[in-house]
Coordinates of C-alpha atoms in Angstrom, one line a residue:
Chain J
X1 CA -50.9 -12.3 -1.4
X2 CA -49.6 -13.7 -4.6
X3 CA -50.1 -17.3 -5.6
X4 CA -47.2 -19.3 -7.0
X5 CA -48.5 -19.3 -10.6
X6 CA -48.9 -15.5 -10.7
X7 CA -46.4 -13.4 -12.7
X8 CA -43.2 -13.2 -10.7
X9 CA -40.8 -11.0 -12.6
X10 CA -38.5 -9.4 -10.0
X11 CA -39.5 -5.9 -8.8
X12 CA -37.2 -3.5 -7.1
X13 CA -37.2 -0.5 -4.7
X14 CA -34.0 1.4 -5.8
X15 CA -34.1 3.4 -8.9
X16 CA -31.2 1.8 -10.8
X17 CA -32.5 -1.8 -10.8
X18 CA -36.0 -0.3 -11.6
X19 CA -34.5 1.4 -14.6
X20 CA -32.9 -1.8 -15.8
X21 CA -36.1 -3.6 -15.2
X22 CA -38.0 -1.0 -17.3
X23 CA -35.4 -1.1 -20.1
X24 CA -35.7 -4.9 -20.3
X25 CA -39.5 -4.8 -20.6
X26 CA -40.3 -5.4 -17.0
X27 CA -42.1 -3.1 -14.5
X28 CA -40.4 -0.1 -13.0
X29 CA -43.0 0.1 -10.2
X30 CA -41.5 0.5 -6.8
X31 CA -41.7 -2.6 -4.7
X32 CA -40.4 -3.6 -1.2
X33 CA -40.5 -7.3 -2.0
X34 CA -37.0 -7.9 -3.3
X35 CA -35.0 -10.1 -0.9
X36 CA -31.6 -9.1 -2.3
X37 CA -32.3 -5.4 -1.9
X38 CA -33.6 -6.0 1.6
X39 CA -30.5 -7.8 2.7
X40 CA -27.7 -6.1 0.7
X41 CA -29.1 -2.6 1.4
X42 CA -29.2 -3.4 5.1
X43 CA -25.6 -4.7 5.2
X44 CA -24.2 -1.8 3.1
X45 CA -25.8 0.9 5.3
X46 CA -24.5 -0.9 8.4
X47 CA -21.0 -1.3 7.1
X48 CA -20.6 2.3 6.0
X49 CA -21.9 3.5 9.4
X50 CA -19.7 0.9 11.3
X51 CA -16.5 2.0 9.4
X52 CA -17.4 5.7 10.0
X53 CA -17.8 5.1 13.8
X54 CA -14.7 2.9 13.9
X55 CA -12.6 6.0 13.0
X56 CA -13.4 7.3 16.5
X57 CA -12.0 4.2 18.2
X58 CA -8.6 5.0 19.6
X59 CA -5.8 2.4 19.0
X60 CA -3.8 1.8 22.2
X61 CA -3.5 -1.9 22.3
X62 CA -4.2 -4.5 19.5
X63 CA -6.3 -6.8 21.7
X64 CA -8.3 -3.9 23.2
X65 CA -8.8 -2.6 19.7
X66 CA -10.3 -5.9 18.5
X67 CA -12.6 -6.0 21.6
X68 CA -13.7 -2.4 20.9
X69 CA -14.4 -3.2 17.3
X70 CA -16.7 -6.1 18.3
X71 CA -18.5 -3.9 20.9
X72 CA -18.8 -1.2 18.2
X73 CA -21.0 -3.5 16.1
X74 CA -23.6 -3.4 18.8
X75 CA -23.0 0.3 19.4
X76 CA -23.7 0.8 15.7
X77 CA -27.0 -1.0 16.1
X78 CA -27.9 1.3 19.0
X79 CA -26.7 4.3 17.1
X80 CA -29.1 3.5 14.3
X81 CA -32.0 2.9 16.7
X82 CA -31.4 6.4 18.2
X83 CA -30.8 8.0 14.8
X84 CA -34.0 6.6 13.3
X85 CA -35.9 7.8 16.4
X86 CA -34.4 11.3 16.0
X87 CA -35.4 11.3 12.3
X88 CA -38.9 10.5 13.3
X89 CA -38.9 13.5 15.7
X90 CA -37.7 15.7 12.9
X91 CA -40.4 14.3 10.6
X92 CA -43.2 14.7 13.1
X93 CA -43.8 18.5 12.6
X94 CA -43.6 18.0 8.8
X95 CA -46.4 15.4 9.1
X96 CA -48.4 17.7 11.4
X97 CA -48.0 20.5 8.9
X98 CA -49.4 18.2 6.1
X99 CA -46.2 17.9 4.1
X100 CA -46.2 14.1 4.4
X101 CA -49.3 12.6 2.8
X102 CA -48.7 8.8 3.4
X103 CA -49.5 7.0 6.6
X104 CA -46.1 5.5 6.7
X105 CA -42.9 7.4 7.4
X106 CA -40.7 4.8 5.9
X107 CA -40.2 6.7 2.6
X108 CA -39.1 10.0 4.1
X109 CA -37.0 8.0 6.6
X110 CA -35.4 6.3 3.7
X111 CA -34.4 9.6 2.2
X112 CA -33.0 10.7 5.6
X113 CA -31.1 7.4 6.1
X114 CA -29.7 7.8 2.6
X115 CA -28.6 11.4 3.3
X116 CA -27.0 10.5 6.7
X117 CA -25.2 7.4 5.3
X118 CA -23.9 9.6 2.5
X119 CA -22.4 12.0 5.0
X120 CA -20.6 9.1 6.7
X121 CA -19.4 7.9 3.3
X122 CA -18.1 11.4 2.5
X123 CA -16.0 11.4 5.7
X124 CA -14.8 7.9 4.9
X125 CA -13.8 8.9 1.4
X126 CA -11.4 11.5 2.9
X127 CA -9.4 8.7 4.6
X128 CA -6.1 7.4 3.4
X129 CA -6.7 3.8 4.3
X130 CA -8.8 1.1 2.5
X131 CA -12.1 2.3 4.0
X132 CA -12.1 5.2 1.6
X133 CA -13.0 2.8 -1.2
X134 CA -16.2 1.8 0.8
X135 CA -17.0 5.5 1.1
X136 CA -16.4 6.2 -2.6
X137 CA -18.4 3.1 -3.6
X138 CA -21.4 4.4 -1.6
X139 CA -21.1 7.9 -3.1
X140 CA -20.9 6.4 -6.6
X141 CA -23.9 4.1 -5.9
X142 CA -25.9 7.1 -4.7
X143 CA -25.0 9.2 -7.8
X144 CA -25.9 6.5 -10.2
X145 CA -29.1 5.8 -8.4
X146 CA -30.1 9.5 -8.6
X147 CA -29.3 9.6 -12.3
X148 CA -31.5 6.5 -12.7
X149 CA -34.3 8.2 -10.8
X150 CA -34.0 11.2 -13.1
X151 CA -34.1 8.9 -16.2
X152 CA -37.1 7.1 -14.8
X153 CA -39.0 10.4 -14.3
X154 CA -38.7 11.0 -18.1
X155 CA -39.9 7.5 -19.0
X156 CA -43.5 7.0 -20.2
X157 CA -45.9 6.3 -17.3
X158 CA -46.5 2.7 -18.4
X159 CA -43.0 1.6 -17.7
X160 CA -42.4 4.0 -14.8
X161 CA -45.5 4.0 -12.7
X162 CA -43.7 5.6 -9.8
X163 CA -40.3 7.3 -9.9
Chain W
X1 CA -42.7 -14.7 47.9
X2 CA -41.6 -12.0 45.5
X3 CA -43.8 -9.0 44.8
X4 CA -45.1 -8.8 41.2
X5 CA -43.3 -6.1 39.1
X6 CA -45.2 -2.8 38.8
X7 CA -47.4 -2.4 35.7
X8 CA -45.1 0.2 34.1
X9 CA -42.2 -2.2 34.4
X10 CA -44.2 -5.2 33.1
X11 CA -44.5 -3.4 29.8
X12 CA -40.8 -4.0 29.3
X13 CA -40.8 -7.7 30.2
X14 CA -39.8 -10.0 27.3
X15 CA -43.5 -10.7 26.6
X16 CA -44.6 -7.2 27.6
X17 CA -46.5 -4.9 25.2
X18 CA -43.7 -2.4 24.8
X19 CA -41.8 -4.6 22.3
X20 CA -45.0 -5.2 20.2
X21 CA -45.7 -1.5 20.1
X22 CA -42.0 -0.8 19.2
X23 CA -42.3 -3.3 16.4
X24 CA -45.3 -1.5 15.0
X25 CA -43.5 1.8 15.3
X26 CA -40.5 0.4 13.5
X27 CA -42.6 -0.9 10.6
X28 CA -44.2 2.4 10.1
X29 CA -40.9 4.4 10.5
X30 CA -38.2 2.3 9.1
X31 CA -37.3 1.6 5.4
X32 CA -37.7 -2.1 4.6
X33 CA -33.9 -2.4 3.8
X34 CA -33.0 -1.6 7.4
X35 CA -34.9 -4.6 8.8
X36 CA -32.3 -7.3 8.2
X37 CA -29.4 -6.0 10.3
X38 CA -31.6 -4.5 13.0
X39 CA -33.6 -7.7 13.4
X40 CA -30.3 -9.7 13.6
X41 CA -29.2 -7.6 16.5
X42 CA -32.6 -7.8 18.2
X43 CA -32.3 -11.5 18.0
X44 CA -29.0 -11.4 19.8
X45 CA -30.6 -9.2 22.4
X46 CA -33.5 -11.6 23.0
X47 CA -31.3 -14.7 22.7
X48 CA -29.7 -13.5 26.0
X49 CA -32.7 -11.8 27.7
X50 CA -35.4 -14.2 26.8
X51 CA -33.7 -17.0 28.6
X52 CA -36.8 -19.1 29.5
X53 CA -37.8 -19.1 25.8
X54 CA -34.3 -20.1 24.7
X55 CA -34.2 -22.9 27.3
X56 CA -37.5 -24.2 26.1
X57 CA -36.3 -24.3 22.5
X58 CA -33.2 -26.1 23.6
X59 CA -35.3 -28.6 25.7
X60 CA -37.5 -29.3 22.6
X61 CA -34.5 -29.6 20.3
X62 CA -32.9 -32.2 22.5
X63 CA -35.9 -34.5 21.7
X64 CA -36.4 -33.5 18.0
X65 CA -32.7 -33.7 17.1
X66 CA -31.2 -36.1 19.8
X67 CA -27.9 -36.3 18.0
X68 CA -27.3 -32.6 17.8
X69 CA -24.6 -31.3 20.1
X70 CA -25.1 -28.7 22.9
X71 CA -23.4 -25.9 20.9
X72 CA -25.2 -26.8 17.6
X73 CA -28.5 -26.6 19.5
X74 CA -27.5 -23.1 20.8
X75 CA -27.1 -22.0 17.2
X76 CA -30.4 -23.7 16.3
X77 CA -32.1 -21.9 19.1
X78 CA -30.7 -18.6 17.7
X79 CA -32.0 -19.5 14.3
X80 CA -35.4 -20.3 15.7
X81 CA -35.5 -16.9 17.5
X82 CA -34.3 -15.2 14.3
X83 CA -37.1 -16.8 12.3
X84 CA -39.5 -15.7 15.0
X85 CA -38.3 -12.1 14.7
X86 CA -38.8 -12.2 10.9
X87 CA -42.2 -13.8 11.3
X88 CA -43.7 -11.3 13.7
X89 CA -42.1 -8.5 11.7
X90 CA -43.6 -9.6 8.5
X91 CA -47.0 -10.1 10.2
X92 CA -46.7 -6.4 11.3
X93 CA -45.7 -5.4 7.8
X94 CA -48.8 -7.0 6.4
X95 CA -51.0 -5.5 9.1
X96 CA -49.7 -2.0 8.4
X97 CA -49.0 -2.0 4.7
X98 CA -51.0 -5.0 3.3
X99 CA -47.8 -5.7 1.4
X100 CA -47.6 -8.3 -1.3
X101 CA -46.6 -11.7 0.0
X102 CA -46.0 -14.8 -2.1
X103 CA -47.2 -18.2 -1.0
X104 CA -46.8 -21.8 -2.1
X105 CA -49.5 -24.4 -1.4
X106 CA -49.0 -27.9 -0.3
X107 CA -52.4 -29.6 -0.4
X108 CA -54.3 -27.0 -2.4
X109 CA -57.3 -29.4 -3.0
X110 CA -57.6 -29.8 0.8
X111 CA -57.5 -26.0 1.3
X112 CA -60.4 -25.6 -1.2
X113 CA -62.2 -28.4 0.6
X114 CA -61.7 -26.6 3.9
X115 CA -62.8 -23.3 2.4
X116 CA -66.1 -24.9 1.2
X117 CA -66.7 -26.9 4.4
X118 CA -69.8 -26.2 6.4
X119 CA -68.0 -26.0 9.8
X120 CA -64.5 -27.2 10.3
X121 CA -61.7 -27.1 12.8
X122 CA -58.3 -25.9 11.7
X123 CA -55.7 -27.4 14.0
X124 CA -52.4 -25.6 13.8
X125 CA -49.3 -25.1 15.9
X126 CA -47.2 -22.2 17.2
X127 CA -45.4 -22.4 13.9
X128 CA -44.5 -19.8 11.2
X129 CA -47.0 -17.0 10.8
X130 CA -50.3 -18.5 12.0
X131 CA -51.6 -15.0 12.6
X132 CA -50.8 -13.9 9.1
X133 CA -52.1 -17.2 7.7
X134 CA -55.5 -16.9 9.3
X135 CA -55.9 -13.3 8.2
X136 CA -55.0 -14.2 4.6
X137 CA -57.2 -17.3 4.6
X138 CA -60.2 -15.2 5.8
X139 CA -59.6 -12.7 3.0
X140 CA -58.8 -15.1 0.2
X141 CA -61.9 -17.3 0.8
X142 CA -64.1 -14.5 2.2
X143 CA -64.8 -16.6 5.3
X144 CA -64.8 -15.6 8.9
X145 CA -62.5 -17.4 11.3
X146 CA -62.8 -17.9 15.0
X147 CA -59.2 -18.1 16.3
X148 CA -58.5 -19.6 19.7
X149 CA -55.2 -18.6 21.2
X150 CA -53.3 -19.3 24.4
X151 CA -53.7 -16.4 26.8
X152 CA -50.7 -14.0 27.0
X153 CA -49.1 -13.5 30.4
X154 CA -49.5 -9.8 29.9
X155 CA -53.0 -8.3 29.5
X156 CA -51.9 -5.4 27.4
X157 CA -50.0 -7.7 25.0
X158 CA -53.1 -9.8 24.7
X159 CA -55.2 -6.8 23.8
X160 CA -52.6 -5.6 21.4
X161 CA -52.4 -9.0 19.6
X162 CA -56.1 -9.3 19.4
X163 CA -56.4 -5.8 17.8
X164 CA -53.5 -6.7 15.4
X165 CA -55.2 -9.9 14.3
X166 CA -58.5 -8.1 13.7
X167 CA -56.7 -5.3 11.8
X168 CA -54.7 -7.8 9.7
X169 CA -57.8 -9.8 8.9
X170 CA -59.9 -6.7 8.2
X171 CA -62.4 -7.9 10.9
X172 CA -62.8 -11.4 9.5
X173 CA -60.8 -13.0 12.3
X174 CA -62.3 -13.1 15.8
X175 CA -59.9 -14.0 18.6
X176 CA -60.9 -16.0 21.7
X177 CA -58.6 -17.0 24.5
X178 CA -58.3 -20.5 25.6
X179 CA -59.0 -20.7 29.3
X180 CA -60.4 -23.3 31.6
X181 CA -64.0 -21.9 31.4
X182 CA -66.7 -24.1 29.7
X183 CA -68.5 -21.1 28.1
X184 CA -66.0 -20.8 25.3
X185 CA -66.5 -24.5 24.4
X186 CA -70.3 -24.0 24.0
X187 CA -69.6 -20.9 22.0
X188 CA -67.3 -22.7 19.7
X189 CA -69.6 -25.6 19.3
X190 CA -72.3 -23.3 18.4
X191 CA -70.1 -21.6 15.8
X192 CA -69.1 -24.9 14.3
X193 CA -72.8 -25.9 14.0
X194 CA -73.5 -22.7 12.2
X195 CA -70.8 -23.6 9.6
X196 CA -68.0 -21.4 10.9
X197 CA -64.3 -22.3 10.8
X198 CA -62.6 -22.5 14.2
X199 CA -58.8 -22.3 14.3
X200 CA -57.0 -23.8 17.4
X201 CA -53.4 -24.2 18.3
X202 CA -52.9 -27.9 19.2
X203 CA -49.3 -28.2 20.2
X204 CA -49.3 -26.8 23.7
X205 CA -51.6 -26.9 26.7
X206 CA -52.2 -23.5 28.1
X207 CA -53.0 -23.3 31.8
X208 CA -55.7 -25.7 33.1
X209 CA -57.5 -26.6 29.9
X210 CA -58.5 -30.2 29.2
X211 CA -55.6 -32.2 27.9
X212 CA -55.1 -35.5 26.2
X213 CA -52.0 -37.6 25.9
X214 CA -50.2 -38.1 22.6
X215 CA -46.9 -39.3 21.4
X216 CA -44.3 -37.4 19.3
X217 CA -40.7 -38.3 18.5
X218 CA -41.0 -41.3 20.8
X219 CA -42.0 -39.2 23.8
X220 CA -45.3 -38.7 25.5
X221 CA -46.8 -35.2 25.1
X222 CA -49.8 -33.4 26.5
X223 CA -52.0 -31.6 23.9
X224 CA -55.3 -29.8 24.2
X225 CA -58.2 -32.2 24.1
X226 CA -60.8 -29.5 23.2
X227 CA -60.4 -29.7 19.4
X228 CA -61.1 -33.4 19.4
X229 CA -64.1 -33.2 21.7
X230 CA -65.5 -30.3 19.6
X231 CA -65.0 -32.2 16.4
X232 CA -66.8 -35.3 17.8
X233 CA -69.6 -33.2 19.2
X234 CA -70.1 -31.0 16.1
X235 CA -69.3 -33.8 13.6
X236 CA -66.9 -31.7 11.7
X237 CA -63.4 -32.6 10.3
X238 CA -60.2 -31.4 11.7
X239 CA -57.7 -30.0 9.1
X240 CA -54.1 -29.9 10.2
X241 CA -52.8 -26.6 8.7
X242 CA -49.4 -25.0 9.1
X243 CA -47.9 -21.7 7.7
X244 CA -44.2 -21.8 7.3
X245 CA -41.9 -19.0 6.2
X246 CA -39.9 -20.0 3.1
X247 CA -38.0 -16.8 2.6
X248 CA -38.3 -13.0 2.4
X249 CA -42.1 -12.3 2.2
X250 CA -42.6 -15.9 1.0
X251 CA -44.7 -18.4 2.9
X252 CA -45.8 -22.0 2.5
X253 CA -49.3 -23.2 3.4
X254 CA -49.3 -26.8 4.3
X255 CA -52.6 -28.6 4.6
X256 CA -52.6 -32.2 5.5
X257 CA -55.3 -34.9 5.3
X258 CA -58.3 -34.1 7.5
X259 CA -58.8 -36.0 10.7
X260 CA -62.3 -37.3 11.3
X261 CA -63.3 -38.1 14.8
X262 CA -65.9 -40.8 14.4
X263 CA -67.7 -42.6 17.2
X264 CA -67.1 -46.3 16.5
X265 CA -68.2 -47.9 19.8
X266 CA -68.9 -47.4 23.4
X267 CA -65.4 -46.3 24.2
X268 CA -65.3 -42.6 23.4
X269 CA -61.8 -42.1 24.6
X270 CA -60.5 -44.7 22.1
X271 CA -62.0 -42.7 19.2
X272 CA -60.4 -39.5 20.6
X273 CA -57.1 -41.3 21.0
X274 CA -57.1 -42.4 17.4
X275 CA -57.6 -38.8 16.2
X276 CA -55.0 -37.5 18.6
X277 CA -52.5 -40.1 17.2
X278 CA -53.2 -38.8 13.7
X279 CA -52.7 -35.2 14.8
X280 CA -49.4 -36.1 16.6
X281 CA -48.1 -37.9 13.5
X282 CA -48.9 -34.8 11.3
X283 CA -47.4 -32.4 13.8
X284 CA -44.3 -34.6 14.2
X285 CA -43.8 -34.6 10.4
X286 CA -44.0 -30.9 10.1
X287 CA -41.9 -30.1 13.1
X288 CA -39.2 -32.6 12.0
X289 CA -38.9 -30.6 8.8
X290 CA -39.4 -27.1 10.2
X291 CA -38.0 -27.3 13.7
X292 CA -36.6 -23.8 13.3
X293 CA -40.1 -22.4 13.0
X294 CA -41.7 -24.1 16.0
X295 CA -42.3 -21.2 18.3
X296 CA -44.0 -23.1 21.2
X297 CA -41.5 -21.5 23.6
X298 CA -42.5 -24.0 26.3
X299 CA -40.8 -27.3 27.0
X300 CA -43.5 -29.5 25.4
X301 CA -41.9 -32.9 26.2
X302 CA -40.8 -32.0 29.7
X303 CA -44.4 -30.8 30.5
X304 CA -45.6 -34.4 30.3
X305 CA -42.9 -35.5 32.8
X306 CA -43.9 -32.8 35.2
X307 CA -47.6 -33.6 34.9

């Protein structure tokens, strides 16, 4: 728990903002306390998945299509609940075998969520309509973030703390 | 008369243990940036399926915000449930990860006074993250807290919540359940006389416990009488304390002026009534400002009419 008068420079989870923070004299330590990341990250993952699933909704009638797209928002939620559960089933033997050292599975899940969302984005990027820009934007963000992670790994430990 | 649902089915009731266990699982298994969208959808789910809670929020809102329309109140009820979802999620995050939370203090001198008190009652409400607040207070000031909660309708949920609180407070928070029995009162009185801090929720009367009449928002309400009787018997001050959520992993701790229950004459009930009036005024002030974080989930103002 941090009191209001304690140092409150923003800290980040994703590698790119952490790199910027380190370059501007701040801390590159990984943190899960950033509200912008918590909200924007959530929305972007959801939008990419929603658009990916929307490609499977057949268009017969405009009204039905609108109803289907509204229902799809809830189906996307359920889709993620199931997918995250399946990810945990995949991670379970890795944990049993001692490959995962932390008590939380959130970090390996984060890698899997990123990987799965990138697959959806790759499919979207093949499209000819406007959704391809969303797919390409995600892929670009992932690439830049990975480059930032590599850059962070070469930085001195003081600024980096944890790549 | 309808048969009670079998125990395996009760786990899945709105207040069943399944949802608490699922939340714990999600905190351990989900990246933090998935929480926002998933919680928003869960709020939709419970907005429809937790109909009694939604109706109770609406009944309370009609009194707190009498000029608000029916549809505006529906949105406000959604907002209250959404805040509740975030609050219990962040309590679980703290329990499992001991994550860094930021807090702002209103009445820091009073909080220091409370921390140094030789026996005190913290009177709080079903508001914000009172569980998280108690755990953090116990850790920050290195003091043990006896927390009195309303019993849960489901035994497994009750056990789960007690274990969660003790885990979050690293053993410094002991949970007791507020029932009609007199044993707890003696136990708490003893704890107060030994200099401990006892935290009680004073906005809702659970079951058949002793109750006193107060007044909030121009309406009569019934609130637990125990804290005031205890304060009078143990001669300790009552500190109104509220924990409100100010944003993502940001909380506000509001401590208001202590209420002292002093015997002024032969009429004991008049002294209690004066303290109750002070508490109701404090509660009304905080609820008026933070109505979207009042998680009483019971029609507080209607309860008086029914009684």
